[in-house]
Coordinates of C-alpha atoms (C1' of nucleotides) in Angstrom, one line a residue:
Chain A
M1 CA 0.1 -27.7 4.6
I2 CA -1.0 -25.0 2.1
A3 CA -2.2 -26.5 -1.2
E4 CA 0.3 -25.9 -3.9
K5 CA -2.0 -23.9 -6.1
K6 CA -3.0 -21.8 -3.1
K7 CA 0.6 -21.0 -2.4
A8 CA 1.2 -20.2 -6.1
I9 CA -1.7 -17.7 -6.0
L10 CA -0.4 -16.1 -2.8
E11 CA 3.2 -15.7 -4.1
S12 CA 2.1 -14.5 -7.5
T13 CA -0.2 -11.9 -6.0
L14 CA 2.7 -10.7 -3.8
K15 CA 5.0 -10.2 -6.8
L16 CA 2.3 -8.5 -8.9
I17 CA 1.3 -6.1 -6.1
K18 CA 4.9 -5.0 -5.7
E19 CA 5.1 -4.2 -9.3
N20 CA 1.6 -2.8 -10.0
G21 CA 0.0 -2.0 -6.7
F22 CA -3.4 -3.2 -5.4
H23 CA -5.2 -1.5 -8.3
G24 CA -3.2 -2.4 -11.3
T25 CA -3.3 -6.1 -10.2
P26 CA -6.4 -7.7 -11.8
M27 CA -7.4 -11.2 -10.8
S28 CA -6.9 -12.3 -14.4
M29 CA -3.2 -11.3 -14.1
V30 CA -2.8 -13.2 -10.8
A31 CA -4.4 -16.2 -12.4
K32 CA -2.0 -16.1 -15.4
K33 CA 1.1 -15.7 -13.3
A34 CA 0.1 -18.4 -10.9
G35 CA -0.7 -20.7 -13.9
V36 CA -4.3 -21.3 -12.9
A37 CA -7.7 -20.3 -14.3
A38 CA -9.4 -17.2 -13.0
G39 CA -12.1 -19.3 -11.3
T40 CA -9.6 -21.4 -9.4
I41 CA -8.7 -18.4 -7.3
Y42 CA -12.3 -18.3 -6.0
H43 CA -12.0 -21.9 -4.9
Y44 CA -9.4 -20.8 -2.4
F45 CA -10.4 -17.2 -1.6
D46 CA -13.9 -15.6 -1.3
S47 CA -12.8 -12.4 -3.0
K48 CA -9.9 -10.2 -3.9
D49 CA -10.2 -8.6 -0.5
T50 CA -10.0 -11.9 1.3
L51 CA -6.9 -12.9 -0.8
I52 CA -5.2 -9.7 0.3
M53 CA -6.1 -10.1 3.9
E54 CA -4.7 -13.7 3.9
L55 CA -1.6 -12.4 2.2
F56 CA -1.0 -10.2 5.2
V57 CA -1.4 -13.0 7.7
Y58 CA 0.8 -15.3 5.5
T59 CA 3.5 -12.6 5.3
Q60 CA 3.5 -11.9 9.0
Y61 CA 3.8 -15.6 9.8
R62 CA 6.8 -15.9 7.5
V63 CA 8.6 -12.9 9.0
Q64 CA 8.1 -14.1 12.5
E65 CA 9.3 -17.6 11.6
A66 CA 12.5 -16.2 10.0
M67 CA 13.3 -14.1 13.1
L68 CA 12.7 -16.8 15.7
K69 CA 14.8 -19.3 13.9
N70 CA 17.9 -17.2 14.6
L71 CA 17.4 -16.7 18.3
R72 CA 19.2 -18.7 20.9
E73 CA 18.4 -19.1 24.6
D74 CA 21.8 -18.1 25.7
M75 CA 21.8 -14.6 24.2
D76 CA 21.6 -11.6 26.5
L77 CA 19.0 -8.9 25.8
K78 CA 21.2 -6.8 23.7
E79 CA 22.4 -9.7 21.5
S80 CA 18.9 -10.8 21.2
F81 CA 17.8 -7.4 20.1
F82 CA 20.5 -7.1 17.4
M83 CA 19.7 -10.6 16.1
R84 CA 16.0 -9.7 15.9
W85 CA 16.6 -6.5 14.2
I86 CA 19.1 -7.9 11.7
S87 CA 17.1 -11.0 11.0
R88 CA 14.0 -9.1 10.1
C89 CA 15.8 -6.6 8.0
Q90 CA 17.6 -9.3 6.1
F91 CA 14.4 -11.2 5.6
Y92 CA 12.8 -8.3 4.0
I93 CA 15.8 -7.7 1.8
Q94 CA 15.6 -11.3 0.7
N95 CA 11.8 -11.0 0.1
P96 CA 11.3 -7.5 -1.3
D97 CA 7.8 -8.5 -2.5
M98 CA 6.8 -9.0 1.1
L99 CA 8.4 -5.7 2.2
F100 CA 6.5 -3.7 -0.4
F101 CA 3.3 -5.6 0.2
M102 CA 3.4 -5.0 3.9
E103 CA 4.1 -1.3 3.6
Q104 CA 1.3 -0.8 1.1
F105 CA -1.1 -2.9 3.2
V106 CA -0.6 -1.2 6.6
N107 CA -1.1 2.2 5.0
S108 CA -4.2 1.1 3.1
P109 CA -7.8 1.0 4.2
Y110 CA -7.5 -2.8 4.5
Y111 CA -5.4 -2.6 7.6
P112 CA -7.9 -1.1 10.0
R113 CA -10.3 -3.8 8.9
C114 CA -7.9 -6.5 9.9
P115 CA -8.9 -8.7 12.9
Q116 CA -7.2 -7.1 15.9
E117 CA -6.8 -10.4 17.5
H118 CA -4.3 -11.5 14.9
N119 CA -2.2 -8.4 15.3
E120 CA -2.1 -8.7 19.0
R121 CA -0.7 -12.3 18.8
V122 CA 2.2 -11.0 16.7
Q123 CA 2.8 -8.0 18.9
N124 CA 2.9 -10.1 22.0
E125 CA 6.4 -11.5 21.2
I126 CA 8.0 -8.1 21.0
K127 CA 5.9 -6.8 23.9
Q128 CA 7.4 -9.4 26.3
F129 CA 10.9 -8.6 25.1
I130 CA 10.5 -4.9 25.8
E131 CA 8.8 -5.4 29.2
V132 CA 11.5 -7.7 30.4
A133 CA 14.2 -5.2 29.3
Q134 CA 12.4 -2.4 30.9
Q135 CA 12.1 -4.2 34.2
Q136 CA 15.9 -4.8 34.2
G137 CA 16.3 -1.0 33.6
I138 CA 18.0 -1.6 30.3
L139 CA 15.4 0.1 28.1
R140 CA 13.7 3.5 28.6
E141 CA 10.3 3.7 30.2
L142 CA 8.2 4.4 27.1
D143 CA 4.9 3.0 25.9
F144 CA 5.8 -0.4 24.4
K145 CA 3.6 0.2 21.3
L146 CA 5.5 3.3 20.5
M147 CA 8.8 1.6 21.0
A148 CA 7.8 -1.4 19.0
I149 CA 6.6 0.6 16.0
M150 CA 9.7 2.8 16.0
I151 CA 11.8 -0.4 15.8
H152 CA 9.6 -1.8 13.1
S153 CA 9.8 1.3 11.0
S154 CA 13.6 1.5 11.2
I155 CA 13.8 -2.1 9.9
M156 CA 11.5 -1.4 7.0
T157 CA 13.2 1.8 6.1
A158 CA 16.7 0.3 6.2
A159 CA 15.6 -2.6 4.0
K160 CA 13.9 -0.2 1.5
V161 CA 17.0 2.0 1.2
H162 CA 19.1 -1.0 0.6
L163 CA 16.8 -2.4 -2.1
D164 CA 16.6 1.0 -3.8
G165 CA 20.3 0.6 -4.3
K166 CA 20.9 4.0 -3.0
V167 CA 22.9 2.8 0.0
L168 CA 24.4 -0.7 0.1
L169 CA 24.2 -2.4 3.5
G170 CA 26.7 -5.0 4.5
D171 CA 27.3 -6.6 7.9
K172 CA 29.0 -3.5 9.2
E173 CA 26.1 -1.3 8.3
F174 CA 23.5 -3.6 9.7
N175 CA 25.3 -3.5 13.0
Q176 CA 25.7 0.2 12.8
L177 CA 22.0 0.6 12.3
A178 CA 21.0 -1.8 15.0
Q179 CA 23.3 0.0 17.3
M180 CA 21.6 3.3 16.4
V181 CA 18.2 1.9 17.1
W182 CA 19.5 0.4 20.3
D183 CA 20.9 3.8 21.4
S184 CA 17.6 5.4 20.8
I185 CA 15.6 3.0 23.0
R186 CA 18.1 2.1 25.8
E187 CA 18.4 3.9 29.1
L188 CA 21.5 6.1 28.8
Chain B
M1 CA -1.7 30.8 -7.2
I2 CA -3.6 27.5 -7.6
A3 CA -7.0 27.9 -9.1
E4 CA -9.7 27.4 -6.5
K5 CA -11.3 24.4 -8.3
K6 CA -7.9 22.8 -8.8
K7 CA -7.2 23.1 -5.1
A8 CA -10.6 21.6 -4.3
I9 CA -9.9 18.6 -6.5
L10 CA -6.5 18.1 -4.9
E11 CA -7.9 18.3 -1.4
S12 CA -10.8 16.0 -2.2
T13 CA -8.6 13.4 -3.7
L14 CA -6.4 13.5 -0.6
K15 CA -9.3 12.8 1.7
L16 CA -10.8 10.1 -0.5
I17 CA -7.5 8.3 -0.9
K18 CA -7.1 8.2 2.8
E19 CA -10.5 6.6 3.2
N20 CA -10.6 4.4 0.2
G21 CA -7.1 4.0 -1.2
F22 CA -6.0 4.6 -4.8
H23 CA -8.2 1.9 -6.0
G24 CA -11.6 2.6 -4.4
T25 CA -11.3 6.3 -5.3
P26 CA -13.0 6.8 -8.7
M27 CA -12.7 10.1 -10.5
S28 CA -16.5 10.4 -10.3
M29 CA -16.2 10.4 -6.5
V30 CA -13.5 13.0 -6.6
A31 CA -15.6 15.2 -8.8
K32 CA -18.6 14.9 -6.5
K33 CA -16.7 15.7 -3.4
A34 CA -14.9 18.6 -5.0
G35 CA -18.2 19.9 -6.3
V36 CA -17.2 19.9 -9.9
A37 CA -18.2 17.9 -13.0
A38 CA -16.1 14.8 -13.9
G39 CA -14.9 16.6 -17.0
T40 CA -13.5 19.5 -15.1
I41 CA -10.8 17.3 -13.5
Y42 CA -9.5 16.7 -17.0
H43 CA -9.3 20.4 -17.5
Y44 CA -6.6 20.6 -14.8
F45 CA -5.0 17.2 -14.9
D46 CA -4.2 15.0 -17.9
S47 CA -5.1 11.8 -16.2
K48 CA -5.7 10.2 -12.8
D49 CA -2.0 9.3 -12.6
T50 CA -1.0 12.9 -13.2
L51 CA -3.4 14.0 -10.5
I52 CA -1.8 11.7 -8.0
M53 CA 1.7 12.7 -9.0
E54 CA 0.8 16.4 -8.6
L55 CA -0.7 15.5 -5.2
F56 CA 2.7 14.2 -4.1
V57 CA 4.5 17.4 -5.1
Y58 CA 1.8 19.5 -3.5
T59 CA 2.0 17.6 -0.3
Q60 CA 5.8 17.8 -0.1
Y61 CA 5.6 21.5 -0.7
R62 CA 3.1 22.0 2.2
V63 CA 5.2 19.9 4.6
Q64 CA 8.4 21.8 3.8
E65 CA 6.7 25.1 4.2
A66 CA 5.2 24.2 7.6
M67 CA 8.6 23.1 8.8
L68 CA 10.7 26.1 7.6
K69 CA 8.1 28.5 9.1
N70 CA 9.1 27.5 12.6
L71 CA 12.9 27.7 12.2
R72 CA 14.9 30.7 13.6
E73 CA 18.4 31.7 12.6
D74 CA 19.6 31.8 16.2
M75 CA 18.8 28.1 17.0
D76 CA 21.7 25.8 17.5
L77 CA 21.8 22.5 15.6
K78 CA 20.1 20.5 18.3
E79 CA 17.3 23.0 18.8
S80 CA 16.9 23.2 15.1
F81 CA 16.7 19.4 14.8
F82 CA 14.1 19.2 17.6
M83 CA 12.0 21.9 15.9
R84 CA 12.2 20.3 12.5
W85 CA 11.2 16.9 13.9
I86 CA 8.4 18.2 16.0
S87 CA 7.1 20.6 13.3
R88 CA 6.9 17.8 10.7
C89 CA 5.3 15.4 13.1
Q90 CA 2.7 17.9 14.1
F91 CA 2.0 18.9 10.6
Y92 CA 1.1 15.3 9.7
I93 CA -1.0 15.0 12.8
Q94 CA -2.9 18.1 11.8
N95 CA -3.2 16.8 8.2
P96 CA -3.8 13.0 8.4
D97 CA -4.9 12.9 4.8
M98 CA -1.5 14.0 3.7
L99 CA 0.2 11.5 6.1
F100 CA -1.7 8.5 4.7
F101 CA -1.4 9.7 1.1
M102 CA 2.3 10.0 1.5
E103 CA 2.8 6.6 3.0
Q104 CA 0.7 5.0 0.4
F105 CA 2.4 6.9 -2.4
V106 CA 6.0 6.2 -1.5
N107 CA 5.3 2.4 -1.3
S108 CA 3.3 2.3 -4.5
P109 CA 4.6 1.8 -8.0
Y110 CA 4.0 5.6 -8.6
Y111 CA 7.0 6.6 -6.5
P112 CA 9.8 5.2 -8.6
R113 CA 8.2 6.9 -11.6
C114 CA 8.4 10.3 -9.9
P115 CA 10.9 12.7 -11.4
Q116 CA 14.1 12.3 -9.4
E117 CA 14.9 16.0 -9.8
H118 CA 12.0 17.0 -7.6
N119 CA 13.0 14.6 -4.8
E120 CA 16.5 15.9 -4.8
R121 CA 15.4 19.4 -4.3
V122 CA 13.4 18.5 -1.2
Q123 CA 16.2 16.3 0.1
N124 CA 18.8 19.0 -0.2
E125 CA 17.5 20.9 2.7
I126 CA 18.0 18.1 5.2
K127 CA 21.2 17.1 3.4
Q128 CA 22.8 20.4 4.2
F129 CA 21.7 20.2 7.8
I130 CA 23.2 16.8 8.3
E131 CA 26.5 17.6 6.6
V132 CA 27.1 20.7 8.7
A133 CA 26.4 18.8 11.9
Q134 CA 28.7 16.0 10.8
Q135 CA 31.5 18.5 10.1
Q136 CA 31.1 19.8 13.6
G137 CA 31.4 16.3 14.9
I138 CA 27.9 16.4 16.4
L139 CA 26.4 13.7 14.2
R140 CA 27.7 10.2 13.5
E141 CA 29.5 9.6 10.2
L142 CA 26.8 7.8 8.3
D143 CA 25.4 8.0 4.8
F144 CA 23.1 11.1 4.8
K145 CA 20.4 9.3 2.8
L146 CA 20.3 6.6 5.4
M147 CA 20.1 9.1 8.2
A148 CA 17.5 11.2 6.5
I149 CA 15.2 8.3 5.9
M150 CA 15.5 7.0 9.4
I151 CA 14.5 10.4 10.7
H152 CA 11.7 10.6 8.2
S153 CA 10.3 7.2 9.1
S154 CA 10.4 8.0 12.9
I155 CA 8.3 11.1 12.2
M156 CA 5.7 9.3 10.1
T157 CA 5.5 6.4 12.6
A158 CA 5.0 8.7 15.6
A159 CA 2.3 10.6 13.8
K160 CA 0.5 7.4 12.8
V161 CA 0.6 5.9 16.2
H162 CA -0.9 9.1 17.6
L163 CA -3.6 9.2 15.0
D164 CA -4.5 5.6 15.7
G165 CA -5.3 6.8 19.2
K166 CA -3.3 3.9 20.6
V167 CA -0.7 6.3 22.2
L168 CA -1.5 9.9 22.8
L169 CA 1.4 12.3 22.2
G170 CA 1.6 15.6 24.1
D171 CA 4.5 18.0 24.2
K172 CA 6.4 15.8 26.6
E173 CA 6.2 12.8 24.3
F174 CA 7.2 14.8 21.3
N175 CA 10.3 15.9 23.0
Q176 CA 11.0 12.4 24.3
L177 CA 10.7 11.0 20.8
A178 CA 12.8 13.8 19.2
Q179 CA 15.4 13.0 21.9
M180 CA 15.4 9.3 21.1
V181 CA 16.0 10.0 17.4
W182 CA 18.6 12.5 18.3
D183 CA 20.4 9.9 20.5
S184 CA 20.4 7.5 17.6
I185 CA 22.1 9.8 15.2
R186 CA 24.4 11.9 17.3
E187 CA 28.0 11.1 18.1
L188 CA 28.0 9.6 21.6
Chain C
dC1 C1' -17.9 37.1 -31.7
dG2 C1' -14.1 34.4 -29.6
dC3 C1' -12.3 32.4 -25.6
dC4 C1' -12.2 29.9 -21.6
dA5 C1' -13.9 27.2 -17.7
dC6 C1' -17.0 24.0 -17.1
dT7 C1' -20.6 20.4 -17.6
dG8 C1' -22.4 15.5 -17.5
dA9 C1' -24.2 12.0 -20.5
dA10 C1' -22.0 8.8 -23.4
dT11 C1' -18.4 5.4 -24.5
dG12 C1' -15.6 1.6 -24.5
dA13 C1' -12.4 -0.9 -22.0
dA14 C1' -11.3 -3.4 -17.9
dC15 C1' -12.5 -5.6 -14.0
dG16 C1' -14.3 -8.9 -10.3
dT17 C1' -17.0 -12.6 -10.0
dT18 C1' -20.1 -16.5 -11.5
dC19 C1' -21.2 -20.9 -13.2
dA20 C1' -22.1 -24.8 -16.3
dA21 C1' -19.0 -28.0 -17.8
dT22 C1' -15.0 -31.2 -17.3
dA23 C1' -11.4 -33.7 -15.3
dG24 C1' -9.5 -36.5 -11.7
dA25 C1' -9.0 -38.9 -7.5
dG26 C1' -10.8 -42.1 -4.3
dA27 C1' -14.0 -45.4 -2.4
dG28 C1' -17.0 -49.3 -2.7
dA29 C1' -19.1 -53.1 -5.1
dG30 C1' -18.9 -57.0 -8.0
Chain D
dC1 C1' -9.1 -55.5 -11.9
dT2 C1' -12.9 -52.7 -13.5
dC3 C1' -17.0 -50.3 -13.5
dT4 C1' -19.5 -46.7 -11.2
dC5 C1' -20.8 -43.3 -8.1
dT6 C1' -19.2 -39.1 -5.6
dC7 C1' -17.0 -35.3 -4.4
dT8 C1' -13.6 -32.0 -5.1
dA9 C1' -10.5 -29.3 -8.0
dT10 C1' -10.3 -26.8 -12.1
dT11 C1' -11.5 -24.5 -16.2
dG12 C1' -12.5 -20.2 -19.0
dA13 C1' -16.1 -18.0 -21.5
dA14 C1' -19.7 -14.9 -20.2
dC15 C1' -21.9 -11.4 -17.3
dG16 C1' -22.9 -7.2 -15.3
dT17 C1' -20.8 -3.5 -13.3
dT18 C1' -17.7 0.2 -12.7
dC19 C1' -14.4 3.1 -14.1
dA20 C1' -11.4 6.6 -16.6
dT21 C1' -11.8 9.4 -20.2
dT22 C1' -14.1 12.0 -24.0
dC23 C1' -16.6 15.5 -26.3
dA24 C1' -20.4 18.2 -28.0
dG25 C1' -22.5 21.6 -25.8
dT26 C1' -23.6 25.6 -22.3
dG27 C1' -22.8 29.9 -20.0
dG28 C1' -20.4 33.9 -19.1
dC29 C1' -16.9 37.3 -19.8
dG30 C1' -14.1 40.7 -22.5

DNA sequence: CGCCACTGAATGAACGTTCAATAGAGAGAG
DNA sequence: CTCTCTCTATTGAACGTTCATTCAGTGGCG
């Protein structure tokens, strides 16, 4: 269990980073929003950098959890793909802070400094899915990393467009989009 | 024509932001790298924010220029699409600083503050392409903004993966990827 | 002489981090 | 039940640093 204050600090940082970016989000502001003293943050995190790194791990965990919750054993590969795609997209739409944090993080100098071991554990889930589908001749023979990241970017992009309010996505559009991505990776 | 020092400041900022992020890139460092005094930056730009905003406009201009240079009147829509996709992807691979700057910028709080008028001018080019192709029944009927941003994200993603060195992209892979994206947007 | 690009030390504000002090929770003894 | 000792959680003022920005001054050109 994550201590209540620790969680408050994580959630507050997430919100503030979305609004103000990494710079523009001083520790004093995080403290104020989380309802704790500045010093308290340093009880839970070594430094601002550590806080941000942990935020990344925390967010990845939450996304994975949301996605797996919706999967059922009896789904075929295509159904499973649609469910994964839509679950993740909806998760980010419901948690815009996490979406913007993630996008900022992976393009920042923090990301390369992130322990590879953690990333690999997360990637493994999708890797297995892709490899099984390739063996069955359902998906194109393409480097799984390339495929995984193309899927990922389509999810993030769709969620961002929706949150911008420029294009409203309903069930129909989610399925349309998942279908588009599916068409791009499946063996024709 | 952009003054030589102004250009040096823009290019230096680009490089430093890639390595250190927006935070982590003090004006003094920009000045040093550009070979000018700190005060000189303020001769050309009102503030750090202005500098970053102009960097965005500058980068978009350079990308557009690189892409249009490769287009020929006699290409059909599919050829034109492939050329656009590959040109942009290669441009970012040859200019990683711009890739990382762009990705950081659009996910930062700067982006929403960017003059909409400028963005629309850039989007217009791709908008016209998509609308023509839709009228001819070649592309799916889908909101052009959604389609445009899906294409954009696939380009950025492919370039990033290549630059990471995780997956090496040659001519064959570029065409494979452009084909995948094409399959996702075309009327089947 | 006036104008302009340019300089870089100086300035003041903002920031991340520290730490001495305090509060509180729990354990053990009487 | 209460007093005391201990350890942890928490506080926020204070510190030293870093940063964006300023400006008085320099050099060169027309």
